[in-house]
Coordinates of C-alpha atoms in Angstrom, one line a residue:
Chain A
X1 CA -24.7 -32.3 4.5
X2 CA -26.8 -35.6 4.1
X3 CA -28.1 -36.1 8.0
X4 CA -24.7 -35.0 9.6
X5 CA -25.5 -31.5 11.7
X6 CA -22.5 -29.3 12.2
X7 CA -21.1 -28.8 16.1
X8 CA -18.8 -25.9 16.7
X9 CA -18.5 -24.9 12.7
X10 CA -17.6 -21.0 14.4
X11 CA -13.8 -22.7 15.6
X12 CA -13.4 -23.6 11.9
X13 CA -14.3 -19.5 11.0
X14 CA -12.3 -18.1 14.1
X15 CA -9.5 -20.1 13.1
X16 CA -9.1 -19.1 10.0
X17 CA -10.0 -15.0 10.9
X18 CA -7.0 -15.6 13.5
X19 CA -5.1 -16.8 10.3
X20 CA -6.1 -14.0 8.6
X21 CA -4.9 -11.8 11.4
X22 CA -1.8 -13.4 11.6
X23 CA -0.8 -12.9 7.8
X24 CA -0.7 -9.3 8.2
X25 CA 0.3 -8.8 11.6
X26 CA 3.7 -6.8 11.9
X27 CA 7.0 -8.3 11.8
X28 CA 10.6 -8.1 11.8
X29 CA 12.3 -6.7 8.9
X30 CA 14.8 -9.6 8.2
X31 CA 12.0 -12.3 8.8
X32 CA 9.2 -11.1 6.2
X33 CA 10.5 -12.8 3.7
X34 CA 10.2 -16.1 5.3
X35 CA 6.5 -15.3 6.8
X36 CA 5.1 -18.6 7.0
X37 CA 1.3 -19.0 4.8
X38 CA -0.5 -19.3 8.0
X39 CA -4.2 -19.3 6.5
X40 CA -3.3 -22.3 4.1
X41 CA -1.6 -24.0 7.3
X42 CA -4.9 -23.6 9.5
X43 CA -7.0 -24.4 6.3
X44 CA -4.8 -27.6 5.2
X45 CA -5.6 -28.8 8.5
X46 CA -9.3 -28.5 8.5
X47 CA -9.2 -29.7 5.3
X48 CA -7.7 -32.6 6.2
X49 CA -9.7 -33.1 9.6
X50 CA -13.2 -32.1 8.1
X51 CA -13.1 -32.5 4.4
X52 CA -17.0 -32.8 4.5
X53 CA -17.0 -29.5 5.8
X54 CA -14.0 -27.4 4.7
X55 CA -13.6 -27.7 0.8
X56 CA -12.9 -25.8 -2.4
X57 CA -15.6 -23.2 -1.7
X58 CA -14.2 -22.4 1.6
X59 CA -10.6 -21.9 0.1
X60 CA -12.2 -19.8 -2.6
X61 CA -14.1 -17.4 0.0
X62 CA -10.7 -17.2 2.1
X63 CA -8.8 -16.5 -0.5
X64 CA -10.9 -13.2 -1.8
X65 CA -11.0 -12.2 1.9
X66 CA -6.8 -12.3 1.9
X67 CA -6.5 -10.6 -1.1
X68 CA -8.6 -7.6 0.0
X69 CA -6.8 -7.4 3.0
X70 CA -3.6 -7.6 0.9
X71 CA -4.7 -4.8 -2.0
X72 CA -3.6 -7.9 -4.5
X73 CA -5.6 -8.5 -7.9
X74 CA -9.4 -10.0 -7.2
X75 CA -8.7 -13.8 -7.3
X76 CA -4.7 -14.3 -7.1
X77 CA -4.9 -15.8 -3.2
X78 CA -8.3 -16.9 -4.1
X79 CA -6.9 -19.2 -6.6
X80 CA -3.5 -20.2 -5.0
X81 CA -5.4 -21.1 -1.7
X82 CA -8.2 -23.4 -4.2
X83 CA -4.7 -25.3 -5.7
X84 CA -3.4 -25.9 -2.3
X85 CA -7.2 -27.5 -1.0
X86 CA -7.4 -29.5 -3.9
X87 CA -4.2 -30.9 -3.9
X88 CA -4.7 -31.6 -0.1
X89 CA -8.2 -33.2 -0.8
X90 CA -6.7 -35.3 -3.6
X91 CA -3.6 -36.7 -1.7
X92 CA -6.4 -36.7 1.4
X93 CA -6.3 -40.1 1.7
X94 CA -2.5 -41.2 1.8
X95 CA -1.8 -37.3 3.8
X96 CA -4.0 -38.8 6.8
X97 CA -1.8 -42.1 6.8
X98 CA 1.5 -40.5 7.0
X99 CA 3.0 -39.8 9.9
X100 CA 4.2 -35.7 10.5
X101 CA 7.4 -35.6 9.3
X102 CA 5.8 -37.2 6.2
X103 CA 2.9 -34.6 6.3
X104 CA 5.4 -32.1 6.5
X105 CA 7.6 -33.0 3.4
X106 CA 4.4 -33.3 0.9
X107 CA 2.8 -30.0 2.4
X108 CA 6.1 -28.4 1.8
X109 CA 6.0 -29.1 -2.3
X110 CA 2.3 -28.3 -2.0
X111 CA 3.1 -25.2 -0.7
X112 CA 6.4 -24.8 -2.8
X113 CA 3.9 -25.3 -6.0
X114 CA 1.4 -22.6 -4.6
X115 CA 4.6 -20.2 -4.4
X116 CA 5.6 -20.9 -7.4
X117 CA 2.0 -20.0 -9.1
X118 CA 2.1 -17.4 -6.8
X119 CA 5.0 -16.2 -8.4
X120 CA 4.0 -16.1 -11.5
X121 CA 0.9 -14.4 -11.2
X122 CA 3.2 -11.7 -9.5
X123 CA 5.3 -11.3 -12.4
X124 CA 1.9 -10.6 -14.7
X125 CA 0.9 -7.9 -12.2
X126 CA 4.9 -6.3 -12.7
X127 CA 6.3 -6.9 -9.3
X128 CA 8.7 -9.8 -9.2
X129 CA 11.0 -10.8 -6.1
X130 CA 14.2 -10.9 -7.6
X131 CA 15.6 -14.0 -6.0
X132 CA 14.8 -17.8 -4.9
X133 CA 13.7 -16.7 -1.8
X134 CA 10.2 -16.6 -2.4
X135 CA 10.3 -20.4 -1.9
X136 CA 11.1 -19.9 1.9
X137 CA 7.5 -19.3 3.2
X138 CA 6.6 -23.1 2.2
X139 CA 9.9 -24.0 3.8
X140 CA 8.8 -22.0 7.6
X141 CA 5.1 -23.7 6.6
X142 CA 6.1 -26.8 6.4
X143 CA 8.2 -26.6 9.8
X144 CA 5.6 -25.0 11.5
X145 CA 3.0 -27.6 10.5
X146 CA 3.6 -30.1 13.5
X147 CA 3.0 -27.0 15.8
X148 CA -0.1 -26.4 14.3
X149 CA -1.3 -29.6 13.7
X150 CA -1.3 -31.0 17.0
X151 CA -2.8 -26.6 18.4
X152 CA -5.4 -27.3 16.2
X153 CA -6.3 -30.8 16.9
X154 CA -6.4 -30.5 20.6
X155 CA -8.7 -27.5 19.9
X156 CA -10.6 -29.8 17.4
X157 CA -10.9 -32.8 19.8
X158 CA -11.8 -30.4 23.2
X159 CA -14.7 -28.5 21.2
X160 CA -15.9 -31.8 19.8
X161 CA -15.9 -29.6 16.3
X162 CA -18.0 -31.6 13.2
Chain B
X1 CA -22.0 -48.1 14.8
X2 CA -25.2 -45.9 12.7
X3 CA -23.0 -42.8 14.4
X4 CA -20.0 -43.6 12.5
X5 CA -21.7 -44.5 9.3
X6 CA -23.4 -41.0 9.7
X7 CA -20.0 -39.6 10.2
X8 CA -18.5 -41.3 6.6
X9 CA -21.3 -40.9 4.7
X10 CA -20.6 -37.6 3.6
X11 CA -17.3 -38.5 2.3
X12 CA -18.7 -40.4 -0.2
X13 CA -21.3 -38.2 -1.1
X14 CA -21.0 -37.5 -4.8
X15 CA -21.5 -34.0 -6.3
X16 CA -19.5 -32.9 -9.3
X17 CA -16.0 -34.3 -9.1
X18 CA -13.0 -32.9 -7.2
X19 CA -11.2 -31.6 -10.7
X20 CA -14.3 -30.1 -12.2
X21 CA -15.2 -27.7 -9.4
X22 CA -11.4 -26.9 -9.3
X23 CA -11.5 -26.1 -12.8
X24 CA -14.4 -23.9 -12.6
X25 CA -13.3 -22.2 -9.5
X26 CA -9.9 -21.3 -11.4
X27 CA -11.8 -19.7 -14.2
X28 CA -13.8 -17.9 -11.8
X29 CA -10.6 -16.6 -10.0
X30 CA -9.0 -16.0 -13.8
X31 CA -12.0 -13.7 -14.7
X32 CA -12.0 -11.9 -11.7
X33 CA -8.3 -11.2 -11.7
X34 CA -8.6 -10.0 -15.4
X35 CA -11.8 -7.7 -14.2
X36 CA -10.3 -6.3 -11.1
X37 CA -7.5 -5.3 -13.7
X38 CA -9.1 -4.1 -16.5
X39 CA -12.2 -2.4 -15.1
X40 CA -13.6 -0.7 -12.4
X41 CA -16.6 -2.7 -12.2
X42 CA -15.3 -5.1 -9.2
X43 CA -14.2 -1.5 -7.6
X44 CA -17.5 -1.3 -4.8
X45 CA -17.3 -5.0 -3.9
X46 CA -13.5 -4.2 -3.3
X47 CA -14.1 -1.2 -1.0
X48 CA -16.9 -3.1 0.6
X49 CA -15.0 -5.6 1.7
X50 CA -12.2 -4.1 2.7
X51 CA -14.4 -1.9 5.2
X52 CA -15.1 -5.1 6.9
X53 CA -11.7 -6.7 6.5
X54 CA -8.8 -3.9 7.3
X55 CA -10.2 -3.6 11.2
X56 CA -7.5 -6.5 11.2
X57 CA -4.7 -4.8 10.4
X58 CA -5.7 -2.7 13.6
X59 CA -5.8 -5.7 15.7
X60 CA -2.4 -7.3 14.5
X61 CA -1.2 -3.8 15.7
X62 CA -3.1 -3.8 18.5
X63 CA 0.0 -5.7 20.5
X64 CA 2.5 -3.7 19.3
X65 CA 0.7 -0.1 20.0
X66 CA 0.5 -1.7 23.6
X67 CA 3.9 -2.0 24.0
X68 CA 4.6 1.5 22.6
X69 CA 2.1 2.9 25.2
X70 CA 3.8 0.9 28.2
X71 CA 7.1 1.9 27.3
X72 CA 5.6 5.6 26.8
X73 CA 4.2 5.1 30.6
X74 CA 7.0 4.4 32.1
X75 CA 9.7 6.6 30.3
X76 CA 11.2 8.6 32.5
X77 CA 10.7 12.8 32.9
X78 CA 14.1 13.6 31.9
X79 CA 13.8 11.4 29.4
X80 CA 10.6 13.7 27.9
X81 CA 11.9 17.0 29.0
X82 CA 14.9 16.4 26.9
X83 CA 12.5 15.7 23.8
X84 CA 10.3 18.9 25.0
X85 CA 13.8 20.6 24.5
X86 CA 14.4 19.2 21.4
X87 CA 11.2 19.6 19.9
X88 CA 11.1 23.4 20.9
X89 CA 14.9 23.5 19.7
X90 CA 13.2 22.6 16.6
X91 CA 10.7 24.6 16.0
X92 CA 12.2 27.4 16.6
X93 CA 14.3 26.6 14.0
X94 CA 11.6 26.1 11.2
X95 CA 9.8 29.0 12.6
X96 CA 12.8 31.0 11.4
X97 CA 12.4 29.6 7.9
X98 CA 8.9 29.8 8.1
X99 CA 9.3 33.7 8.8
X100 CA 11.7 33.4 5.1
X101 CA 9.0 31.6 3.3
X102 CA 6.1 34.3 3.4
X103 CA 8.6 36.9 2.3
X104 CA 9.8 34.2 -0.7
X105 CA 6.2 33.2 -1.0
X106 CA 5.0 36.6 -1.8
X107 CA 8.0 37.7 -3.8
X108 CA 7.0 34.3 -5.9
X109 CA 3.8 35.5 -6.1
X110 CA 4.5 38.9 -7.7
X111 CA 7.0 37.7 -10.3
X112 CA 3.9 35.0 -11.3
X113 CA 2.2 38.1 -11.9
X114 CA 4.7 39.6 -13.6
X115 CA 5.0 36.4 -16.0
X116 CA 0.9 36.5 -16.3
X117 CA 1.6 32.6 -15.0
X118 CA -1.3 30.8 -13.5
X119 CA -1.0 31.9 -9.7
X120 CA 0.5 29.5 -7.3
X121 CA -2.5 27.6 -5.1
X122 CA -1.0 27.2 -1.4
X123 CA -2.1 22.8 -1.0
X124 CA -4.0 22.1 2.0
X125 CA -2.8 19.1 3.7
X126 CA -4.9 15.9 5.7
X127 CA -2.8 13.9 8.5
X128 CA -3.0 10.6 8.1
X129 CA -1.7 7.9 10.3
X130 CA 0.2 4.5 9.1
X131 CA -2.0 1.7 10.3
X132 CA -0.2 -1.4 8.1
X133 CA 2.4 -2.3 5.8
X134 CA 2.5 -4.9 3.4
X135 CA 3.4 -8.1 4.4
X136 CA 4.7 -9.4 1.1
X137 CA 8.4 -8.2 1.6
X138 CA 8.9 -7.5 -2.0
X139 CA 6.2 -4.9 -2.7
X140 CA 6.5 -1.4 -0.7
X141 CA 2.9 -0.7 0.4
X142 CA 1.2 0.6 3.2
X143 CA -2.0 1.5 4.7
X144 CA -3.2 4.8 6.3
X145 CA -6.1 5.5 8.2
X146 CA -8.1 8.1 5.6
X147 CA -10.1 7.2 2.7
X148 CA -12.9 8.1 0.7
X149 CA -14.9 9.5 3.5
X150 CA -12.0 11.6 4.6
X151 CA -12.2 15.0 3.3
X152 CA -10.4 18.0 4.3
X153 CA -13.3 20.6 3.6
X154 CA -17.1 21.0 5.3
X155 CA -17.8 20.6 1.5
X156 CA -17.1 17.0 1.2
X157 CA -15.4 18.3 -1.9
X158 CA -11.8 17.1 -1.6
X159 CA -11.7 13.9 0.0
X160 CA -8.9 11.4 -0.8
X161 CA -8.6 10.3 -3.9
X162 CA -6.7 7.6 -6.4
X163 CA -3.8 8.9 -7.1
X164 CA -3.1 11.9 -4.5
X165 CA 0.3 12.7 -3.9
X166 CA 2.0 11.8 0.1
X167 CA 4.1 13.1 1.9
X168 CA 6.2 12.8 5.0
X169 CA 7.9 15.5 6.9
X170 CA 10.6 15.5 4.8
X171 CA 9.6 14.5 1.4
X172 CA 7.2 13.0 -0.9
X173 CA 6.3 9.1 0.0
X174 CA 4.3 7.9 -2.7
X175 CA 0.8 8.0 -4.0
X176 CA -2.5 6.5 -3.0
X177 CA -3.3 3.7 -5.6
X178 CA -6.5 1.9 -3.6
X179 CA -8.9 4.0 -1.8
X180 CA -11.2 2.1 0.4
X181 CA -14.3 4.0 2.6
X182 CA -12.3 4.6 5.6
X183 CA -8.6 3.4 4.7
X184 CA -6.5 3.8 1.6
X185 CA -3.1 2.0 0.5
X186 CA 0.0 3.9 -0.5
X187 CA 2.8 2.6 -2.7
X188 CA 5.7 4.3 -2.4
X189 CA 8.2 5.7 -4.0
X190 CA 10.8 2.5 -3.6
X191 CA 8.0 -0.1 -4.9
X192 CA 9.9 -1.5 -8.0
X193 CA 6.7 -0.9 -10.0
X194 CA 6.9 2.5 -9.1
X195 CA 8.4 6.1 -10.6
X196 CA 8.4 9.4 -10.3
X197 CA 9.4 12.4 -12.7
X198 CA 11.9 14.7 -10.7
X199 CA 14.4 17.5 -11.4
X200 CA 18.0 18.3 -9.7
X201 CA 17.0 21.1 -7.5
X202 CA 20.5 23.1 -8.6
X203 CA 19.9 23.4 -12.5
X204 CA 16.5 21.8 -13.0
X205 CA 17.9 18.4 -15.2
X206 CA 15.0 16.3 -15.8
X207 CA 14.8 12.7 -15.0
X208 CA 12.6 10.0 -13.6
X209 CA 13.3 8.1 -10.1
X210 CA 12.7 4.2 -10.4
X211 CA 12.0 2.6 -7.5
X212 CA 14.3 -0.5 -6.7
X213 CA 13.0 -2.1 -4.3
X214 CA 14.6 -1.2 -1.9
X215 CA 13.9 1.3 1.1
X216 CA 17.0 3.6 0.9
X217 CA 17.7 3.5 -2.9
X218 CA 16.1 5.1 -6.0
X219 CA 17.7 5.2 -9.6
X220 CA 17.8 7.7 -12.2
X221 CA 17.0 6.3 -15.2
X222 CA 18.2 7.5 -18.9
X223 CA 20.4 10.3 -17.4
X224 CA 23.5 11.2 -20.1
X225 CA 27.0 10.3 -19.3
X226 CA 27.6 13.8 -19.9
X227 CA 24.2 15.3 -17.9
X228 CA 25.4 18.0 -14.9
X229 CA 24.9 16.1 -11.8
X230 CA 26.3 14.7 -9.0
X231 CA 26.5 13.5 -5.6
X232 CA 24.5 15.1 -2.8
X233 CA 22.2 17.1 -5.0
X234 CA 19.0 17.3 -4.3
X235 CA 15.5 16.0 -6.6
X236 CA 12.7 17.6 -6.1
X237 CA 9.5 16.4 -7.7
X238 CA 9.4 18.0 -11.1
X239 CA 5.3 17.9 -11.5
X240 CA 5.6 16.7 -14.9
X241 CA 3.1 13.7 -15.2
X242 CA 0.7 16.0 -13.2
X243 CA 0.2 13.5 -10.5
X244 CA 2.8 15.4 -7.7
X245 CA 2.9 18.4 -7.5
X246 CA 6.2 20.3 -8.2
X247 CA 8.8 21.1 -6.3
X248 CA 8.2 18.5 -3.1
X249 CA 11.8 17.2 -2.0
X250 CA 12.2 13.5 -3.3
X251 CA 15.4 12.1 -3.0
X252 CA 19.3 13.0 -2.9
X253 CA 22.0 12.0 -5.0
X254 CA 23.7 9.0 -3.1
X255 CA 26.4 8.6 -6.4
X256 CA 26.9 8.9 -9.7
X257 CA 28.8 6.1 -12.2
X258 CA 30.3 7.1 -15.4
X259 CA 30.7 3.7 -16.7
X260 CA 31.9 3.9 -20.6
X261 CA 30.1 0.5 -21.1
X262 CA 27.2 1.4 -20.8
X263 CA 25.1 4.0 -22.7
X264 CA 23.8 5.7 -19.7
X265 CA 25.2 6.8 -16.0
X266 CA 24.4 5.1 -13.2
X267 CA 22.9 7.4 -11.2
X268 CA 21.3 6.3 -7.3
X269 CA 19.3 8.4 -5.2
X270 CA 18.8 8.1 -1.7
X271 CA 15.0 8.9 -0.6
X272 CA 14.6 12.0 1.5
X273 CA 11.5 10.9 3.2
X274 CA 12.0 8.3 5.9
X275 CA 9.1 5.5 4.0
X276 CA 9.4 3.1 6.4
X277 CA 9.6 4.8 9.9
X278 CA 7.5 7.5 9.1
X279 CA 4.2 7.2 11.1
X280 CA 2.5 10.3 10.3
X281 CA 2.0 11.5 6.8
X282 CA 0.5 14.2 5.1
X283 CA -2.1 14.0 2.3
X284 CA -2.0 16.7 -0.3
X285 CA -4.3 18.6 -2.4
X286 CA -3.1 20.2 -5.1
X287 CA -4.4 21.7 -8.1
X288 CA -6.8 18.7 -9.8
X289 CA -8.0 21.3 -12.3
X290 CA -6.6 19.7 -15.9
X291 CA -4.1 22.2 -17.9
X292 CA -6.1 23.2 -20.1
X293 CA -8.7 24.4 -17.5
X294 CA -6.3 25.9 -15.6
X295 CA -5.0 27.7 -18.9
X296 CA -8.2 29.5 -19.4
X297 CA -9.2 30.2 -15.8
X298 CA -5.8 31.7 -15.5
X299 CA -6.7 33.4 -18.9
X300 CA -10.1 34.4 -17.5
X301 CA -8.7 36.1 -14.4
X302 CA -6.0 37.8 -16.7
X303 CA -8.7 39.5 -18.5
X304 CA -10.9 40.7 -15.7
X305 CA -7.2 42.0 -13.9
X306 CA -6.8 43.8 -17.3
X307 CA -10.3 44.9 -17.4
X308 CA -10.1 46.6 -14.1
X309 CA -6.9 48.0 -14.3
X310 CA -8.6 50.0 -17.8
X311 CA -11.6 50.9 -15.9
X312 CA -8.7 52.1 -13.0
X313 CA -7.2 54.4 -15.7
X314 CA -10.5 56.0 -17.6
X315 CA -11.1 57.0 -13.8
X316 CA -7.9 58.5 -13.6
X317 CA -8.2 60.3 -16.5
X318 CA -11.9 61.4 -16.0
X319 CA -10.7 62.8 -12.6
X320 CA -9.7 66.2 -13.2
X321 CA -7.0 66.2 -10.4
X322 CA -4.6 63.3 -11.3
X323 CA -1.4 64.4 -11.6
X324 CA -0.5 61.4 -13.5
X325 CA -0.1 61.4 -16.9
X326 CA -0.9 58.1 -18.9
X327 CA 2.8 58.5 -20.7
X328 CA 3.8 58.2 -17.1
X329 CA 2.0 55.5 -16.3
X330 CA 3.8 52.9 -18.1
X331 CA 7.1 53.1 -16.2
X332 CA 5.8 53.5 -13.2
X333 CA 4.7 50.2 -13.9
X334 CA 7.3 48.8 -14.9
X335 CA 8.9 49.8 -12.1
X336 CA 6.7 47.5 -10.3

C-alpha cells in the first residue's frame, strides 16, 4: 500500500497454510465435534494485528482454499470466513482495546454467528448435524484464542512482520 | 515520528467501503456456490486446486504414520509371527472358498447361458489407500489416494470415475462422488445424505439402506410391517439404480420393530464393511455399458452363438459319417 513496504508477509501465508493443515489434521473421535476453527483464529489475529495487510480478499482466497480441501460447495468457507473478517474489521477498533478475556467473549459470538451461517448453508446442501452441538467449535475458538494470540504475537513481534 | 505516520496511513486509506466489498464478495461466494452446484463448469478449477491443496492431508498424517511405523519397529517377533500365523490361518481359509467359487462361478455361468442372460463380467479391482477423513464430524467422507489419473488398464481406459462403487474387504463402502487428478473423496454408505438399493440375501426383498449418520447403523426405509425379514439377515447390494453392482455384501440386520403406530417397520442394519477402520479399499469396475447397450450386445453375441451353432449342424449333416441324427440332437441338448 501507499509507501508502506511489506517485511516478512510469508509468516502471514505460512501461518495460515499451518491453519490450513491443522483443520484437517486427524483427531479423536469424541473431540471432532468440538474442532476448534483454527484458520479464522490465525486469520482474526492478523486481521486484527495488520488490517492494512490481511483483509476481505485474504479471507476470500482462504476460504476457497478450505473448501477444496474440505470437498464443500465452491464459496461456503469462502463466505463464512469473509463474515468473520468483516465483522473483526468493523469492531477492529474497540476488539484492540479490550483486554483478552474480552476479546475472547465477542470472538466467541463472531464465531457462534459464522456457525450458525454455517449451518444453514449445510442444511441447503442436505446434511444437517442434528443437534446444538455445532455451536461448540466457536466455544474451543474462543478458549483457544489467548493461546494463539499471544503464539502469534511473539512470532509477529520477533520477525518484525508489516 | 514520519515512521509512525507511514505505519497509520494505510489505515485510513479509503477504497470502497468496508460493507460494499463485503457485499460484493458475498455475491461472488453466492454464485459460485450455486455454479459449483448446478454445473460442471467450476469442475477443472476444483480439481486443480485440489492437486495443490490435498498434499496436506498427507502432512497432517504425516505424525500419525510416524507413530505407526515406530510402534511397527519395535513390535516384538512373537508378536508378528503370531499375525504370520493368523494371516496364513486365514487364507487358507478363503483359499478353500475360493476353490468353491470357480466351481459356483462356472455353474453360474452355464445356467446364464441357459437363460440367454447377458453373461456375468468378472470386475477388476484398483487398491486404494485412505489418506483423510472429513473433519466435519457430521458428514462421513473420506479421501483415497487414486483419482483421475489412476487407471487399472495400459489403456488408460478405466480410470476412476464419479460415481464408482468401493469396497472394503468385507463389503461395499460407498461411492466416489469428487474425483480430483491424483485423489478422490468417498461418501459412504452411513453419510445421512446417502442411500443405497439392497435386497435380503435369503429371499431377495427389496429395500433401500439410508444412511444415519452414524458409523454402525443403516435403516431400511419403507419396508411393510408384514415384509419377511429379520434379524441377522444379510443385504446385499441389489444393483438396482445401476450405480453398484449386485450382489456386494452391504449390511446385516441389527433388528427389526413392528411398531403398530407407525405405517412402516423399523428396520436397522448394521454395515458389514468396517467404514471407519478400513485402510485399504478396493475400487471396482463393473459393467459401465448402459442397459440398453448391454441388451443388444448380449443380443448380438446370442445371434452369432446361434449362427455358429447352425453352421455346426449343416456340417454335421453334410458329413456323411455322423451318427447323430438332427431328431436327436435336441435332447441331447437339453440335456446340457
Amino acid at each position: 500500500m501507499v509507501g508502506v513496504r511489506s517485511r516478512n508477509g510469508w509468516v502471514i501465508w505460512l501461518t495460515l497454510a499451518f491453519a490450513l493443515l491443522l483443520s484437517v489434521a486427524p483427531m479423536l473421535e469424541f473431540m471432532q465435534v468440538g474442532r476448534p476453527l483454527c484458520v479464522a483464529l490465525i486469520l482474526t489475529y492478523w486481521v486484527l494485528a495488520l488490517p492494512h495487510r490481511v483483509g476481505l480478499t485474504t479471507a476470500w482466497v482462504l476460504g476457497l482454499a478450505q473448501d477444496v480441501l474440505l470437498g464443500t460447495l465452491l464459496g461456503q468457507n469462502a463466505l463464512i470466513l469473509t463474515l468473520i473478517t468483516f465483522l473483526v474489521l468493523s469492531l477492529h477498533q474497540r476488539l484492540r482495546m479490550f483486554p483478552m478475556w474480552q476479546q475472547s467473549m465477542v470472538l466467541m459470538v463472531v464465531f457462534g454467528l459464522a456457525q450458525l451461517v454455517q449451518l444453514w448453508l449445510n442444511a441447503l446442501t442436505g446434511s444437517r448435524p442434528p443437534t446444538l452441538a455445532f455451536v461448540l467449535p466457536a466455544l474451543v475458538s474462543a478458549l483457544l484464542w489467548p493461546w494463539i494470540c499471544v503464539i502469534l504475537r511473539g512470532l509477529h513481534l520477533r520477525l518484525n512482520v508489516n | 515520528m514520519a515512521h509512525k505516520e507511514q505505519l497509520i496511513k494505510p489505515l485510513f486509506a479509503k477504497g470502497p467501503s468496508l460493507g460494499i466489498r463485503m457485499l460484493v464478495f458475498a455475491v461472488l461466494s453466492a454464485v459460485l456456490m450455486v455454479v459449483d452446484a448446478r454445473f460442471d463448469a467450476l469442475k477443472p478449477v476444483r480439481s486443480m486446486m485440489g492437486m495443490v491443496l490435498t498434499p496436506l492431508y498427507e502432512l497432517a498424517e504425516m505424525p500419525v504414520r510416524a507413530w505407526e511405523g515406530a510402534t511397527q519397529q519395535i513390535s516384538s517377533r512373537s508378536e508378528l509371527m503370531a499375525e504370520n500365523e493368523k494371516l496364513k490361518a486365514e487364507a487358507l481359509l478363503l483359499q478353500r472358498r475360493l476353490q468353491k467359487l470357480a466351481t459356483l462361478t462356472e455353474q453360474n455361468v452355464r445356467l446364464r447361458e441357459l437363460l440367454n442372460s447377458a453373461a456375468l463380467v468378472d470386475e477388476e479391482v484398483l487398491v486404494s489407500e485412505l489418506i483423510g477423513v472429513d473433519p466435519n464430524p457430521y458428514t462421513h467422507r473420506i479421501l483415497i489416494d487414486k483419482g483421475e489419473k489412476d487407471c487399472v488398464d495400459e489403456s488408460k481406459k478405466n480410470c476412476v470415475f464419479l460415481g464408482q462403487p468401493v469396497l472394503d474387504a468385507r463389503g461395499l463402502m460407498g461411492q466416489v462422488v469428487e474425483v480430483m487428478p491424483y485423489t478422490s473423496r468417498v461418501l459412504l454408505l452411513t453419510d445421512n445424505t446417502h442411500s443405497i438399493p439392497v435386497q435380503v440375501n435369503r429371499n431377495g426383498l427389496r429395500a433401500i439402506a439410508v444412511g444415519t449418520g452414524n458409523p454402525e447403523s443403516l435403516e431400511l426405509r419403507h419396508v411393510a410391517d408384514t415384509a419377511d425379514i429379520k434379524e441377522g439377515d444379510l443385504l446385499v447390494s441389489s444393483g438396482m439404480g445401476q450405480r453398484f453392482p449386485a450382489g456386494y455384501p452391504v449390511a446385516t440386520v441389527k433388528e427389526v420393530i413392528h411398531d403398530s403406530g407407525q405405517p412402516f417397520a423399523i428396520v436397522r442394519a448394521t454395515p458389514t464393511a468396517a467404514l471407519n477402520r478400513s485402510r485399504y479399499l478396493l475400487l471396482v469396475f463393473s459393467d459401465r455399458r448402459s442397459p440398453e447397450q448391454r441388451a443388444t450386445d448380449s443380443a448380438q453375441a446370442q445371434e452369432a452363438a446361434d449362427r455358429e451353432a447352425e453352421q455346426e449342424r449343416t456340417q454335421g449333416e453334410q458329413a456323411p459319417e455322423s451318427s447323430v441324427a438332427p431328431a436327436a440332437d435336441t435332447p441331447a441338448q437339453e440335456a446340457n
